[in-house]
Coordinates of C-alpha atoms in Angstrom, one line a residue:
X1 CA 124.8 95.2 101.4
X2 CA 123.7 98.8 101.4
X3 CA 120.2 100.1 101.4
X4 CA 120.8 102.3 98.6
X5 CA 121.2 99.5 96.2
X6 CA 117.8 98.2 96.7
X7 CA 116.5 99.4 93.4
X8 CA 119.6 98.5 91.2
X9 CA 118.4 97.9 87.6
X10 CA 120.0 94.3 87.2
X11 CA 119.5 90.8 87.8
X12 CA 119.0 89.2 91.2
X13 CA 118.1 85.8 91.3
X14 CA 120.9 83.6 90.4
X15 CA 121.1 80.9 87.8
X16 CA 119.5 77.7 89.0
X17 CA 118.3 79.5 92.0
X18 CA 114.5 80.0 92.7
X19 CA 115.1 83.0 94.8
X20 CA 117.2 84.9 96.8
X21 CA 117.0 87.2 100.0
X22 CA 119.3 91.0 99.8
X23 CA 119.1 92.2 103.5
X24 CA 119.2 95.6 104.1
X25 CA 120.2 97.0 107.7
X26 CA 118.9 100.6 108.0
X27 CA 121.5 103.2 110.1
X28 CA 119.6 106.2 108.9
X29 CA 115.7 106.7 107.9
X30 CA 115.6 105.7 104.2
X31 CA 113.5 106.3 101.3
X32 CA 113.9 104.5 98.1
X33 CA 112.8 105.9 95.2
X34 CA 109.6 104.5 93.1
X35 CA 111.0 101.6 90.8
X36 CA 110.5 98.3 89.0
X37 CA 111.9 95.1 88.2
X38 CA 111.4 91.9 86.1
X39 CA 111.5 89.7 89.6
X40 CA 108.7 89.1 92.0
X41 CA 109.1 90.6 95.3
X42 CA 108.5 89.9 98.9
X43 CA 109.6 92.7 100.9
X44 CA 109.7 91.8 104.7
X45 CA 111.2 93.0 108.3
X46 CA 113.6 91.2 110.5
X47 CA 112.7 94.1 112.7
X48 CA 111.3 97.2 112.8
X49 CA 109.0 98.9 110.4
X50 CA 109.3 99.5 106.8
X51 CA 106.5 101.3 104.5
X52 CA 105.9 100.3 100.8
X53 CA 103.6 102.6 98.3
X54 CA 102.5 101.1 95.1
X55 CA 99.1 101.1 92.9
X56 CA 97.8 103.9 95.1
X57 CA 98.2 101.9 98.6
X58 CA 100.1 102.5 101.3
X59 CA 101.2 99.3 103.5
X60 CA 102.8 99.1 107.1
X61 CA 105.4 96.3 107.2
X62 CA 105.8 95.4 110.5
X63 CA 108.0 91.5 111.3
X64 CA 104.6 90.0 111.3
X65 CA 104.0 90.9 107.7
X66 CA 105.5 90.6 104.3
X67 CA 103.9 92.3 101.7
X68 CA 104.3 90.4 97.5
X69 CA 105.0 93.0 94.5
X70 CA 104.5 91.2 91.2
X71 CA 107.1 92.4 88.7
X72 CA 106.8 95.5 86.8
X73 CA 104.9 96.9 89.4
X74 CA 106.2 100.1 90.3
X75 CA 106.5 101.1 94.1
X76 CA 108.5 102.9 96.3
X77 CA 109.9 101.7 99.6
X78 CA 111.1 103.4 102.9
X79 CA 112.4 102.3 106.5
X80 CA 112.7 104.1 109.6
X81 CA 116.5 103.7 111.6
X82 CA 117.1 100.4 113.2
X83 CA 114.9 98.6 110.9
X84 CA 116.4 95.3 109.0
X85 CA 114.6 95.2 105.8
X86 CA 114.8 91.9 103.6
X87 CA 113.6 91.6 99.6
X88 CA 113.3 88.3 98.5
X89 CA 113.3 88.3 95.1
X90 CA 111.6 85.4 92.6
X91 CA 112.1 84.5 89.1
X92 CA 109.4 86.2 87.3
X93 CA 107.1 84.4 84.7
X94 CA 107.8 80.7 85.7
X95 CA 105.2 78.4 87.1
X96 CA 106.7 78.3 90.9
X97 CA 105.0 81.8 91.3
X98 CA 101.6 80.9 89.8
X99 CA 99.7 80.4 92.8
X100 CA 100.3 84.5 93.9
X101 CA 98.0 86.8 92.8
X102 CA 98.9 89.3 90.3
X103 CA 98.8 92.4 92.5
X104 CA 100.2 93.9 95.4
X105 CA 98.8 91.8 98.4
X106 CA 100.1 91.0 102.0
X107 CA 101.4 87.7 103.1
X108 CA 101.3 86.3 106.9
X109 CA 105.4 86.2 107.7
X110 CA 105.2 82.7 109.6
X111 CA 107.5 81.7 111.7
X112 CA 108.2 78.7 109.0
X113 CA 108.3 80.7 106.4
X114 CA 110.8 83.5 108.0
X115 CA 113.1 80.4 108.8
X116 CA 113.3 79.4 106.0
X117 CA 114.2 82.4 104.2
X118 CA 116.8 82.8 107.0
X119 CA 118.3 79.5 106.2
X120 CA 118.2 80.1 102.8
X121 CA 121.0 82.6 103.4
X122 CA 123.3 80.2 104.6
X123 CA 126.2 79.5 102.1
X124 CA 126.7 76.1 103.5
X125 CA 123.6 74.6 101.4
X126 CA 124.9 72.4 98.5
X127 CA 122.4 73.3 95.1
X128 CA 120.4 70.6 95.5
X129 CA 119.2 71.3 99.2
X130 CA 118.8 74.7 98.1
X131 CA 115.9 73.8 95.5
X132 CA 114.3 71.9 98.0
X133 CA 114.4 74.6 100.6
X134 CA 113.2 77.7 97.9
X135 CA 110.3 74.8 96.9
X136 CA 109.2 74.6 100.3
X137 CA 109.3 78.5 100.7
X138 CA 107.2 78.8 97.9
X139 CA 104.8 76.6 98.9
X140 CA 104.8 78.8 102.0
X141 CA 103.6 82.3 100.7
X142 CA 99.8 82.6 101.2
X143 CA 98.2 85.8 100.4
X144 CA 96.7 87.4 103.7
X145 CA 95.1 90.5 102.7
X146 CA 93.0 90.9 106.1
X147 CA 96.4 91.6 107.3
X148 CA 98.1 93.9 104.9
X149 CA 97.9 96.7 107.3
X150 CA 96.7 98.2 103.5
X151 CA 95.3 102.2 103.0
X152 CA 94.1 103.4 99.5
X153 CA 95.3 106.7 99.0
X154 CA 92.5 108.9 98.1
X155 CA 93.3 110.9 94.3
X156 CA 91.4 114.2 95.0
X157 CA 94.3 116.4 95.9
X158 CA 92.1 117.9 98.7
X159 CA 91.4 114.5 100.3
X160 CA 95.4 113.3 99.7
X161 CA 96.2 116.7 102.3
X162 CA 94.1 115.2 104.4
X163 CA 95.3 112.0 104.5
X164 CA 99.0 112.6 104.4
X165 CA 98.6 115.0 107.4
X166 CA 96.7 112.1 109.1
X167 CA 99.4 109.3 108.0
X168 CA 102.4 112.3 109.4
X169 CA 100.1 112.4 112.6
X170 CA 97.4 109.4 113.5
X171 CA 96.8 110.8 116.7
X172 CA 95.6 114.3 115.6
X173 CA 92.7 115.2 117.2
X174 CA 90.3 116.9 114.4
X175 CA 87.2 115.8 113.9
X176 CA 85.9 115.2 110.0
X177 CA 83.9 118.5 110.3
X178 CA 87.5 120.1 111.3
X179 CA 89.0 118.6 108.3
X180 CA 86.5 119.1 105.9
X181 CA 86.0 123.1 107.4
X182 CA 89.7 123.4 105.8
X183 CA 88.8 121.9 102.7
X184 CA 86.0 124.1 102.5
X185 CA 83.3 121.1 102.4
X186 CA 80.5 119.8 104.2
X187 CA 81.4 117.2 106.4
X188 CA 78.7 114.6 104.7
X189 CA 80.4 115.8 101.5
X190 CA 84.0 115.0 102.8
X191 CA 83.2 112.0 104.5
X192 CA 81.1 110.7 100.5
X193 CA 83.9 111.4 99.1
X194 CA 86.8 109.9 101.4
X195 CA 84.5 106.8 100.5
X196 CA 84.3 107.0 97.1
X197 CA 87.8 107.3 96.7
X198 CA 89.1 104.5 99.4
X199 CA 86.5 102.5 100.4
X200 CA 86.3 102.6 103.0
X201 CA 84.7 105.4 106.0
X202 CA 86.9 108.1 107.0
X203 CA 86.5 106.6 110.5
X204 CA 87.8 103.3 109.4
X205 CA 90.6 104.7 107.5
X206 CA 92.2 107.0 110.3
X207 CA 91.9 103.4 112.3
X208 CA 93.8 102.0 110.3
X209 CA 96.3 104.9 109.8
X210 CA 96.3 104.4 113.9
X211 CA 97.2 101.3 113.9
X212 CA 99.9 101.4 111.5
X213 CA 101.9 104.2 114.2
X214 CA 100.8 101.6 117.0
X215 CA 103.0 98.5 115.6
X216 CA 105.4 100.6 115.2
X217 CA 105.7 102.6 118.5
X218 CA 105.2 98.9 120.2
X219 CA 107.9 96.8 118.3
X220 CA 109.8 100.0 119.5
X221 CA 109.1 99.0 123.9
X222 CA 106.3 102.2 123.9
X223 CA 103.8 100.5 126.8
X224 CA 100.0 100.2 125.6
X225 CA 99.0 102.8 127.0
X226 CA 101.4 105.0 125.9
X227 CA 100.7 103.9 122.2
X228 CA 97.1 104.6 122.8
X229 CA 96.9 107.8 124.1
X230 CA 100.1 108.6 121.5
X231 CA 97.7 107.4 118.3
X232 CA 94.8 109.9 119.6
X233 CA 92.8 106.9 121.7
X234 CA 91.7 108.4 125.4
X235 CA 90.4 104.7 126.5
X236 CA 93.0 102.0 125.7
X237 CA 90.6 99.4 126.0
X238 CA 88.6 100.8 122.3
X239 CA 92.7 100.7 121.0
X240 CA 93.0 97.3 121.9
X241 CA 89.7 96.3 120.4
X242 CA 90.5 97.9 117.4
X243 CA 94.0 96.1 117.2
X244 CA 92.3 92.8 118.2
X245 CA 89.6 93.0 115.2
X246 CA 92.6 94.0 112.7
X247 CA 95.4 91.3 113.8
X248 CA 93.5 89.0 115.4
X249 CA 95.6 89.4 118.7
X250 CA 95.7 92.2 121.0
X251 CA 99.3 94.3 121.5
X252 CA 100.0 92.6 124.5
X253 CA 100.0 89.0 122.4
X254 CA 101.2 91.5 119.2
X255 CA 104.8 92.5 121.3
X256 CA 105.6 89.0 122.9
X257 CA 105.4 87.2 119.0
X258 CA 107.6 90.2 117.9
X259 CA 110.0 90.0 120.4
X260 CA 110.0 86.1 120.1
X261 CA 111.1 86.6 116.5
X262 CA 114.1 88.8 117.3
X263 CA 117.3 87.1 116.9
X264 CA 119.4 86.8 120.8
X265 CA 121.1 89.8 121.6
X266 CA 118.6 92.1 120.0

């Protein structure tokens, strides 16, 4: 199916069907354009890194994460080249999707849970092994929001430069007095206000913005220390800290389970 018709205005989940799963092979970088629908969505990677944008957040989507969009939530989506995008879509306003929070949140893509959404797409299944299967899948989405690889986008037009020049460049090198000398703030006063409006430090945000360009650059063969000094980290030993404290694993551990989950011939 082709990427473009990601945000087509029109029914996706079949009659009698739970869910369903549109898979999207990117040959090209992509950017789909904000939109909404009446289904729940779980957008998700078979490989390689998509991005989605909604409620003022940014998330990374790397194969170790799915990220769920309630319906009517409008966001925007994009993909870099090679990546294999997948948008599982779920009835909308039906008890099976009760247990999901109403907002944007990530989910932990188990290896369970992405087989099963892989054997969902087989056309083999007779109906009634199909409602067993999107059952168990739903039973299989638990909000990880630890993991969500999430940044709030500050609204101060001053501090949004800021951060989409960091987001365009993780590993740039100036300091918040640097950035805050262009806004023409003190630093205490830029790094208040990066707060205020995120919640978190500056610091902690460019981490994070870091990290994002890491998965990425690593799903992609880059070695650790590569990534690290790429990302703006002279000692890759305080990069693989940071990565350990976000994912719980370090790259090393990171590359082997996304390398495991590639299909054979990848």
């Amino acid at each position: 199916m082709s990427a473009a018709a990601l945000d087509a205005d029109a029914p996706r989940v079949p009659p009698g069907y739970l869910l369903t799963t549109f898979e999207y092979d990117v040959d090209d970088p992509i950017v789909w354009p904000e939109h909404v629908h009446d289904e729940h969505e779980l957008l998700w990677s078979a490989g390689g890194m998509a991005r989605l944008e909604a409620e003022g957040r940014v998330w990374a989507i790397p194969p170790a994460l799915a990220v769920w969009v309630p319906s009517r939530v409008a966001h925007q989506a994009s993909a870099e080249r090679g990546a294999r995008v997948r948008a599982t879509y779920f009835l909308g306003g039906g008890p099976h999707t009760e247990a999901m929070p109403g907002i944007v949140t990530g989910v932990a893509m188990t290896e369970p849970l992405r087989v099963l959404l892989d054997h969902n797409l087989q056309g083999t299944l007779d109906e009634a092994a199909r409602r067993r299967l999107q059952r168990v899948i739903l039973d299989l989405l638990v909000p990880a929001p630890r993991e969500s690889f999430e940044l709030v986008m500050p609204r101060s037009p001053h501090l949004h430069m800021v951060a989409s020049a960091i987001l365009a460049d993780p590993g740039d090198k100036r300091t918040t007095a640097d950035w805050a000398y262009e806004c023409g703030l003190h630093g205490r006063t830029l790094a208040r206000q990066f707060e205020a409006e995120t919640g978190m430090s500056f610091t902690q945000w460019r981490i994070l913005a870091r990290l994002q360009l890491a998965i990425r650059e690593l799903t992609h063969g880059r070695s650790i220390v590569s990534v690290a000094r790429r990302v703006g980290y002279r000692n890759p030993s305080t990069f693989i800290d940071h990565f350990r404290s976000l994912t719980g694993q370090t790259p090393a551990e990171y590359v082997r389970g996304s390398r495991a989950d590639r299909p054979a011939g990848d």
